[in-house]
């Protein structure tokens, strides 16, 4: 609910955060994100004193640490055997690891070396410090919660779409929503797999597919996905 307009801005106070957006495209009326300094900040959670961009606010709302996007998304620890990674050349699994000693001048260093197996069976060895292009794939569907499912249902209903699910919220791997679009065309919504999940956009969990004619939506959060189904015309 808007509570005030000033300096070219509209300010709305929501249950968990305050939202501010410009009425006119004036840079003087916008705040730079106080966390990453890359985007304009339009969100401020209750109890916080800083304005955050949508990306940092999304991370904060999911219990993650907001901030600049790093070059890689490996955890700050040793990788475990069985964990899966992705790189520009495919998906990999950590099959073994060992620590070796190396010398850099007069300094003795301990380096972790991983043996990785690609999905086609190809194997390679990599030192941990050289794995900038490898990103950890989170446990599949670990972010699909009952609250996320309820949020999707609420957004579909608010968009005026009729829908039903297969009742498998307890096993997200088999979760499926069937949605009827404005023209009577059927859409199928499923949670994205670990390969498609971006840990820097943790609310983007869903993808919709229309069979006839075939169309796949981008990976989106609940509200944009409902709007995509409602407004998509071709």
PDB file of C-alpha atoms in Angstrom:
ATOM      1  CA  UNK A   1       0.000   0.000   0.000  1.00  0.00           C
ATOM      2  CA  UNK A   2       1.540   3.332  -0.984  1.00  0.00           C
ATOM      3  CA  UNK A   3       2.255   5.493   2.043  1.00  0.00           C
ATOM      4  CA  UNK A   4       3.911   8.492   0.470  1.00  0.00           C
ATOM      5  CA  UNK A   5       5.196  10.189  -2.677  1.00  0.00           C
ATOM      6  CA  UNK A   6       8.148  12.529  -2.709  1.00  0.00           C
ATOM      7  CA  UNK A   7      11.196  13.401  -4.802  1.00  0.00           C
ATOM      8  CA  UNK A   8       9.801  11.518  -7.811  1.00  0.00           C
ATOM      9  CA  UNK A   9       9.330   8.281  -5.899  1.00  0.00           C
ATOM     10  CA  UNK A  10       6.517   6.029  -4.784  1.00  0.00           C
ATOM     11  CA  UNK A  11       7.157   4.238  -1.503  1.00  0.00           C
ATOM     12  CA  UNK A  12       5.194   1.136  -0.465  1.00  0.00           C
ATOM     13  CA  UNK A  13       5.362  -0.620   2.864  1.00  0.00           C
ATOM     14  CA  UNK A  14       4.915  -4.394   2.602  1.00  0.00           C
ATOM     15  CA  UNK A  15       4.721  -6.920   5.455  1.00  0.00           C
ATOM     16  CA  UNK A  16       8.459  -7.682   5.464  1.00  0.00           C
ATOM     17  CA  UNK A  17      10.106  -4.849   3.555  1.00  0.00           C
ATOM     18  CA  UNK A  18       9.782  -1.341   2.227  1.00  0.00           C
ATOM     19  CA  UNK A  19       9.760  -0.880  -1.553  1.00  0.00           C
ATOM     20  CA  UNK A  20      10.685   2.345  -3.316  1.00  0.00           C
ATOM     21  CA  UNK A  21      10.499   3.005  -7.054  1.00  0.00           C
ATOM     22  CA  UNK A  22      10.918   6.073  -9.186  1.00  0.00           C
ATOM     23  CA  UNK A  23       7.957   7.728 -10.842  1.00  0.00           C
ATOM     24  CA  UNK A  24      10.168   9.561 -13.340  1.00  0.00           C
ATOM     25  CA  UNK A  25      13.471   8.241 -14.791  1.00  0.00           C
ATOM     26  CA  UNK A  26      15.616  10.530 -12.710  1.00  0.00           C
ATOM     27  CA  UNK A  27      18.853   9.148 -11.285  1.00  0.00           C
ATOM     28  CA  UNK A  28      18.640  11.703  -8.508  1.00  0.00           C
ATOM     29  CA  UNK A  29      15.617   9.833  -7.130  1.00  0.00           C
ATOM     30  CA  UNK A  30      17.183   6.374  -6.935  1.00  0.00           C
ATOM     31  CA  UNK A  31      19.527   4.664  -4.497  1.00  0.00           C
ATOM     32  CA  UNK A  32      22.496   2.523  -5.422  1.00  0.00           C
ATOM     33  CA  UNK A  33      22.400  -0.906  -3.766  1.00  0.00           C
ATOM     34  CA  UNK A  34      24.342  -0.607  -0.516  1.00  0.00           C
ATOM     35  CA  UNK A  35      25.505  -4.251  -0.744  1.00  0.00           C
ATOM     36  CA  UNK A  36      26.755  -4.882  -4.288  1.00  0.00           C
ATOM     37  CA  UNK A  37      26.908  -1.295  -5.652  1.00  0.00           C
ATOM     38  CA  UNK A  38      26.044  -2.689  -9.107  1.00  0.00           C
ATOM     39  CA  UNK A  39      22.272  -2.118  -9.333  1.00  0.00           C
ATOM     40  CA  UNK A  40      19.746   0.390  -8.095  1.00  0.00           C
ATOM     41  CA  UNK A  41      18.445  -0.422  -4.636  1.00  0.00           C
ATOM     42  CA  UNK A  42      14.660  -0.424  -4.269  1.00  0.00           C
ATOM     43  CA  UNK A  43      14.129  -2.784  -1.299  1.00  0.00           C
ATOM     44  CA  UNK A  44      14.708  -2.289   2.408  1.00  0.00           C
ATOM     45  CA  UNK A  45      13.756  -5.091   4.793  1.00  0.00           C
ATOM     46  CA  UNK A  46      12.200  -4.182   8.121  1.00  0.00           C
ATOM     47  CA  UNK A  47      14.964  -3.782  10.677  1.00  0.00           C
ATOM     48  CA  UNK A  48      17.561  -3.026   7.994  1.00  0.00           C
ATOM     49  CA  UNK A  49      19.085   0.373   7.357  1.00  0.00           C
ATOM     50  CA  UNK A  50      20.337  -0.221   3.794  1.00  0.00           C
ATOM     51  CA  UNK A  51      18.616  -0.272   0.417  1.00  0.00           C
ATOM     52  CA  UNK A  52      19.150  -3.409  -1.667  1.00  0.00           C
ATOM     53  CA  UNK A  53      18.652  -4.287  -5.320  1.00  0.00           C
ATOM     54  CA  UNK A  54      16.257  -7.101  -6.295  1.00  0.00           C
ATOM     55  CA  UNK A  55      19.094  -9.629  -6.500  1.00  0.00           C
ATOM     56  CA  UNK A  56      20.556  -8.898  -3.072  1.00  0.00           C
ATOM     57  CA  UNK A  57      17.046  -8.724  -1.571  1.00  0.00           C
ATOM     58  CA  UNK A  58      16.249 -12.138  -3.046  1.00  0.00           C
ATOM     59  CA  UNK A  59      19.403 -13.630  -1.523  1.00  0.00           C
ATOM     60  CA  UNK A  60      18.638 -12.019   1.843  1.00  0.00           C
ATOM     61  CA  UNK A  61      15.034 -13.263   1.784  1.00  0.00           C
ATOM     62  CA  UNK A  62      16.285 -16.824   1.216  1.00  0.00           C
ATOM     63  CA  UNK A  63      18.670 -16.752   4.169  1.00  0.00           C
ATOM     64  CA  UNK A  64      21.761 -16.324   1.983  1.00  0.00           C
ATOM     65  CA  UNK A  65      24.465 -13.673   2.153  1.00  0.00           C
ATOM     66  CA  UNK A  66      23.787 -10.834  -0.316  1.00  0.00           C
ATOM     67  CA  UNK A  67      26.639  -9.186  -2.144  1.00  0.00           C
ATOM     68  CA  UNK A  68      28.559  -9.016  -5.407  1.00  0.00           C
ATOM     69  CA  UNK A  69      28.347 -12.058  -7.629  1.00  0.00           C
ATOM     70  CA  UNK A  70      31.561 -14.037  -7.426  1.00  0.00           C
ATOM     71  CA  UNK A  71      33.373 -15.567 -10.382  1.00  0.00           C
ATOM     72  CA  UNK A  72      32.588 -19.048  -9.071  1.00  0.00           C
ATOM     73  CA  UNK A  73      30.068 -20.587  -6.731  1.00  0.00           C
ATOM     74  CA  UNK A  74      32.120 -23.213  -4.968  1.00  0.00           C
ATOM     75  CA  UNK A  75      31.705 -23.466  -1.209  1.00  0.00           C
ATOM     76  CA  UNK A  76      34.530 -22.128   1.010  1.00  0.00           C
ATOM     77  CA  UNK A  77      35.521 -25.664   1.986  1.00  0.00           C
ATOM     78  CA  UNK A  78      36.932 -28.835   0.502  1.00  0.00           C
ATOM     79  CA  UNK A  79      34.630 -30.435  -2.058  1.00  0.00           C
ATOM     80  CA  UNK A  80      33.149 -33.783  -1.043  1.00  0.00           C
ATOM     81  CA  UNK A  81      33.220 -36.978  -3.073  1.00  0.00           C
ATOM     82  CA  UNK A  82      29.876 -37.344  -4.847  1.00  0.00           C
ATOM     83  CA  UNK A  83      29.172 -33.619  -5.126  1.00  0.00           C
ATOM     84  CA  UNK A  84      28.288 -32.388  -8.602  1.00  0.00           C
ATOM     85  CA  UNK A  85      29.727 -29.429 -10.471  1.00  0.00           C
ATOM     86  CA  UNK A  86      28.944 -27.711 -13.733  1.00  0.00           C
ATOM     87  CA  UNK A  87      31.314 -26.003 -16.150  1.00  0.00           C
ATOM     88  CA  UNK A  88      31.078 -24.745 -19.745  1.00  0.00           C
ATOM     89  CA  UNK A  89      32.013 -28.267 -20.882  1.00  0.00           C
ATOM     90  CA  UNK A  90      29.271 -30.141 -18.986  1.00  0.00           C
ATOM     91  CA  UNK A  91      28.285 -31.645 -15.645  1.00  0.00           C
ATOM     92  CA  UNK A  92      30.886 -33.328 -13.436  1.00  0.00           C
ATOM     93  CA  UNK A  93      31.027 -35.439 -10.291  1.00  0.00           C
ATOM     94  CA  UNK A  94      33.821 -35.390  -7.717  1.00  0.00           C
ATOM     95  CA  UNK A  95      35.058 -38.998  -7.629  1.00  0.00           C
ATOM     96  CA  UNK A  96      38.172 -38.554  -5.458  1.00  0.00           C
ATOM     97  CA  UNK A  97      40.353 -35.935  -3.814  1.00  0.00           C
ATOM     98  CA  UNK A  98      43.786 -35.775  -2.207  1.00  0.00           C
ATOM     99  CA  UNK A  99      46.071 -33.189  -0.679  1.00  0.00           C
ATOM    100  CA  UNK A 100      49.559 -32.833  -2.136  1.00  0.00           C
ATOM    101  CA  UNK A 101      52.550 -30.729  -1.179  1.00  0.00           C
ATOM    102  CA  UNK A 102      54.016 -28.244  -3.646  1.00  0.00           C
ATOM    103  CA  UNK A 103      56.699 -25.588  -3.400  1.00  0.00           C
ATOM    104  CA  UNK A 104      56.383 -21.993  -4.527  1.00  0.00           C
ATOM    105  CA  UNK A 105      59.900 -20.685  -4.086  1.00  0.00           C
ATOM    106  CA  UNK A 106      60.848 -21.341  -0.475  1.00  0.00           C
ATOM    107  CA  UNK A 107      57.218 -21.792   0.638  1.00  0.00           C
ATOM    108  CA  UNK A 108      55.726 -25.244   1.101  1.00  0.00           C
ATOM    109  CA  UNK A 109      52.036 -25.317   0.170  1.00  0.00           C
ATOM    110  CA  UNK A 110      49.299 -27.893   0.557  1.00  0.00           C
ATOM    111  CA  UNK A 111      47.059 -28.132  -2.499  1.00  0.00           C
ATOM    112  CA  UNK A 112      43.865 -30.145  -2.953  1.00  0.00           C
ATOM    113  CA  UNK A 113      43.647 -32.095  -6.222  1.00  0.00           C
ATOM    114  CA  UNK A 114      40.296 -33.439  -7.398  1.00  0.00           C
ATOM    115  CA  UNK A 115      39.524 -36.170  -9.886  1.00  0.00           C
ATOM    116  CA  UNK A 116      36.345 -35.238 -11.761  1.00  0.00           C
ATOM    117  CA  UNK A 117      34.210 -37.494 -13.941  1.00  0.00           C
ATOM    118  CA  UNK A 118      32.037 -35.905 -16.598  1.00  0.00           C
ATOM    119  CA  UNK A 119      28.563 -37.263 -17.362  1.00  0.00           C
ATOM    120  CA  UNK A 120      29.914 -38.934 -20.525  1.00  0.00           C
ATOM    121  CA  UNK A 121      32.577 -40.824 -18.506  1.00  0.00           C
ATOM    122  CA  UNK A 122      35.525 -38.548 -19.327  1.00  0.00           C
ATOM    123  CA  UNK A 123      37.881 -37.988 -16.357  1.00  0.00           C
ATOM    124  CA  UNK A 124      40.163 -35.083 -15.519  1.00  0.00           C
ATOM    125  CA  UNK A 125      42.290 -33.942 -12.577  1.00  0.00           C
ATOM    126  CA  UNK A 126      42.076 -30.369 -11.349  1.00  0.00           C
ATOM    127  CA  UNK A 127      43.685 -28.363  -8.576  1.00  0.00           C
ATOM    128  CA  UNK A 128      41.138 -26.580  -6.482  1.00  0.00           C
ATOM    129  CA  UNK A 129      42.619 -23.138  -7.081  1.00  0.00           C
ATOM    130  CA  UNK A 130      42.341 -23.618 -10.874  1.00  0.00           C
ATOM    131  CA  UNK A 131      38.639 -24.492 -10.861  1.00  0.00           C
ATOM    132  CA  UNK A 132      37.282 -20.978 -11.392  1.00  0.00           C
ATOM    133  CA  UNK A 133      34.862 -22.123 -14.129  1.00  0.00           C
ATOM    134  CA  UNK A 134      33.386 -24.943 -12.014  1.00  0.00           C
ATOM    135  CA  UNK A 135      30.216 -24.226 -10.063  1.00  0.00           C
ATOM    136  CA  UNK A 136      28.659 -26.385  -7.381  1.00  0.00           C
ATOM    137  CA  UNK A 137      25.251 -27.795  -8.302  1.00  0.00           C
ATOM    138  CA  UNK A 138      23.069 -27.594  -5.175  1.00  0.00           C
ATOM    139  CA  UNK A 139      21.215 -30.659  -3.966  1.00  0.00           C
ATOM    140  CA  UNK A 140      18.315 -31.093  -6.357  1.00  0.00           C
ATOM    141  CA  UNK A 141      15.167 -29.260  -5.283  1.00  0.00           C
ATOM    142  CA  UNK A 142      16.584 -28.367  -1.873  1.00  0.00           C
ATOM    143  CA  UNK A 143      14.938 -24.950  -2.162  1.00  0.00           C
ATOM    144  CA  UNK A 144      11.473 -26.258  -3.100  1.00  0.00           C
ATOM    145  CA  UNK A 145       9.554 -25.884   0.160  1.00  0.00           C
ATOM    146  CA  UNK A 146       5.889 -25.988   1.108  1.00  0.00           C
ATOM    147  CA  UNK A 147       5.954 -22.175   1.324  1.00  0.00           C
ATOM    148  CA  UNK A 148       7.313 -21.930  -2.233  1.00  0.00           C
ATOM    149  CA  UNK A 149       4.573 -24.245  -3.495  1.00  0.00           C
ATOM    150  CA  UNK A 150       1.899 -22.202  -1.725  1.00  0.00           C
ATOM    151  CA  UNK A 151       3.390 -19.026  -3.192  1.00  0.00           C
ATOM    152  CA  UNK A 152       3.173 -20.414  -6.728  1.00  0.00           C
ATOM    153  CA  UNK A 153      -0.449 -21.459  -6.226  1.00  0.00           C
ATOM    154  CA  UNK A 154      -1.342 -18.029  -4.865  1.00  0.00           C
ATOM    155  CA  UNK A 155       0.301 -16.244  -7.798  1.00  0.00           C
ATOM    156  CA  UNK A 156      -1.455 -18.449 -10.367  1.00  0.00           C
ATOM    157  CA  UNK A 157      -4.806 -17.783  -8.688  1.00  0.00           C
ATOM    158  CA  UNK A 158      -4.118 -14.036  -8.478  1.00  0.00           C
ATOM    159  CA  UNK A 159      -3.346 -14.029 -12.225  1.00  0.00           C
ATOM    160  CA  UNK A 160      -6.804 -15.512 -12.911  1.00  0.00           C
ATOM    161  CA  UNK A 161      -5.472 -18.886 -14.064  1.00  0.00           C
ATOM    162  CA  UNK A 162      -7.085 -22.223 -13.242  1.00  0.00           C
ATOM    163  CA  UNK A 163      -4.619 -24.864 -12.079  1.00  0.00           C
ATOM    164  CA  UNK A 164      -4.148 -28.124 -10.229  1.00  0.00           C
ATOM    165  CA  UNK A 165      -1.153 -30.026  -8.891  1.00  0.00           C
ATOM    166  CA  UNK A 166      -0.389 -33.705  -8.571  1.00  0.00           C
ATOM    167  CA  UNK A 167      -0.123 -33.504  -4.784  1.00  0.00           C
ATOM    168  CA  UNK A 168       3.549 -34.475  -4.621  1.00  0.00           C
ATOM    169  CA  UNK A 169       4.911 -31.519  -2.623  1.00  0.00           C
ATOM    170  CA  UNK A 170       6.525 -34.045  -0.294  1.00  0.00           C
ATOM    171  CA  UNK A 171       8.635 -35.366  -3.203  1.00  0.00           C
ATOM    172  CA  UNK A 172       9.526 -32.296  -5.283  1.00  0.00           C
ATOM    173  CA  UNK A 173      11.294 -34.431  -7.912  1.00  0.00           C
ATOM    174  CA  UNK A 174       7.810 -35.569  -9.026  1.00  0.00           C
ATOM    175  CA  UNK A 175       5.989 -32.287  -8.432  1.00  0.00           C
ATOM    176  CA  UNK A 176       3.937 -31.025 -11.384  1.00  0.00           C
ATOM    177  CA  UNK A 177       1.373 -28.275 -11.922  1.00  0.00           C
ATOM    178  CA  UNK A 178      -1.111 -28.189 -14.793  1.00  0.00           C
ATOM    179  CA  UNK A 179      -2.288 -24.680 -15.691  1.00  0.00           C
ATOM    180  CA  UNK A 180      -4.912 -23.549 -18.192  1.00  0.00           C
ATOM    181  CA  UNK A 181      -3.904 -20.349 -20.010  1.00  0.00           C
ATOM    182  CA  UNK A 182      -6.231 -17.542 -21.173  1.00  0.00           C
ATOM    183  CA  UNK A 183      -6.863 -19.247 -24.538  1.00  0.00           C
ATOM    184  CA  UNK A 184      -7.514 -22.647 -23.021  1.00  0.00           C
ATOM    185  CA  UNK A 185      -4.034 -23.979 -23.762  1.00  0.00           C
ATOM    186  CA  UNK A 186      -2.431 -26.291 -21.244  1.00  0.00           C
ATOM    187  CA  UNK A 187       0.849 -25.490 -19.490  1.00  0.00           C
ATOM    188  CA  UNK A 188       2.945 -27.801 -17.344  1.00  0.00           C
ATOM    189  CA  UNK A 189       5.033 -26.303 -14.510  1.00  0.00           C
ATOM    190  CA  UNK A 190       7.856 -28.180 -12.811  1.00  0.00           C
ATOM    191  CA  UNK A 191      10.701 -27.213 -10.454  1.00  0.00           C
ATOM    192  CA  UNK A 192      14.000 -26.751 -12.247  1.00  0.00           C
ATOM    193  CA  UNK A 193      16.764 -29.310 -11.876  1.00  0.00           C
ATOM    194  CA  UNK A 194      20.035 -28.586 -10.131  1.00  0.00           C
ATOM    195  CA  UNK A 195      21.717 -27.897 -13.497  1.00  0.00           C
ATOM    196  CA  UNK A 196      19.289 -25.041 -14.198  1.00  0.00           C
ATOM    197  CA  UNK A 197      19.136 -23.632 -10.669  1.00  0.00           C
ATOM    198  CA  UNK A 198      21.103 -20.408 -10.222  1.00  0.00           C
ATOM    199  CA  UNK A 199      22.156 -20.023  -6.555  1.00  0.00           C
ATOM    200  CA  UNK A 200      22.385 -16.254  -7.093  1.00  0.00           C
ATOM    201  CA  UNK A 201      18.688 -16.094  -8.007  1.00  0.00           C
ATOM    202  CA  UNK A 202      17.239 -18.505  -5.422  1.00  0.00           C
ATOM    203  CA  UNK A 203      13.589 -17.570  -6.033  1.00  0.00           C
ATOM    204  CA  UNK A 204      13.815 -18.532  -9.722  1.00  0.00           C
ATOM    205  CA  UNK A 205      12.665 -22.112  -9.255  1.00  0.00           C
ATOM    206  CA  UNK A 206      10.024 -22.793 -11.886  1.00  0.00           C
ATOM    207  CA  UNK A 207       9.753 -23.389 -15.620  1.00  0.00           C
ATOM    208  CA  UNK A 208       6.525 -23.688 -17.624  1.00  0.00           C
ATOM    209  CA  UNK A 209       6.160 -25.676 -20.842  1.00  0.00           C
ATOM    210  CA  UNK A 210       3.303 -25.379 -23.320  1.00  0.00           C
ATOM    211  CA  UNK A 211       2.940 -28.414 -25.539  1.00  0.00           C
ATOM    212  CA  UNK A 212       0.967 -27.096 -28.520  1.00  0.00           C
ATOM    213  CA  UNK A 213       2.543 -25.089 -29.965  1.00  0.00           C
ATOM    214  CA  UNK A 214       5.718 -25.868 -28.037  1.00  0.00           C
ATOM    215  CA  UNK A 215       7.083 -23.092 -25.847  1.00  0.00           C
ATOM    216  CA  UNK A 216       9.406 -23.184 -22.827  1.00  0.00           C
ATOM    217  CA  UNK A 217       9.455 -20.259 -20.446  1.00  0.00           C
ATOM    218  CA  UNK A 218      12.671 -18.989 -18.841  1.00  0.00           C
ATOM    219  CA  UNK A 219      13.393 -20.094 -15.279  1.00  0.00           C
ATOM    220  CA  UNK A 220      11.358 -17.639 -13.193  1.00  0.00           C
ATOM    221  CA  UNK A 221       9.995 -16.995  -9.725  1.00  0.00           C
ATOM    222  CA  UNK A 222       6.292 -17.462  -8.977  1.00  0.00           C
ATOM    223  CA  UNK A 223       4.852 -14.042  -9.868  1.00  0.00           C
ATOM    224  CA  UNK A 224       6.749 -13.491 -13.179  1.00  0.00           C
ATOM    225  CA  UNK A 225       5.913 -17.052 -14.233  1.00  0.00           C
ATOM    226  CA  UNK A 226       2.185 -16.515 -13.656  1.00  0.00           C
ATOM    227  CA  UNK A 227       2.378 -13.236 -15.606  1.00  0.00           C
ATOM    228  CA  UNK A 228       4.275 -14.990 -18.416  1.00  0.00           C
ATOM    229  CA  UNK A 229       1.549 -17.619 -18.821  1.00  0.00           C
ATOM    230  CA  UNK A 230      -1.231 -15.039 -18.653  1.00  0.00           C
ATOM    231  CA  UNK A 231       0.328 -12.602 -21.147  1.00  0.00           C
ATOM    232  CA  UNK A 232       2.056 -14.941 -23.624  1.00  0.00           C
ATOM    233  CA  UNK A 233       0.136 -14.722 -26.921  1.00  0.00           C
ATOM    234  CA  UNK A 234       1.851 -16.605 -29.822  1.00  0.00           C
TER     235      UNK A 234
END
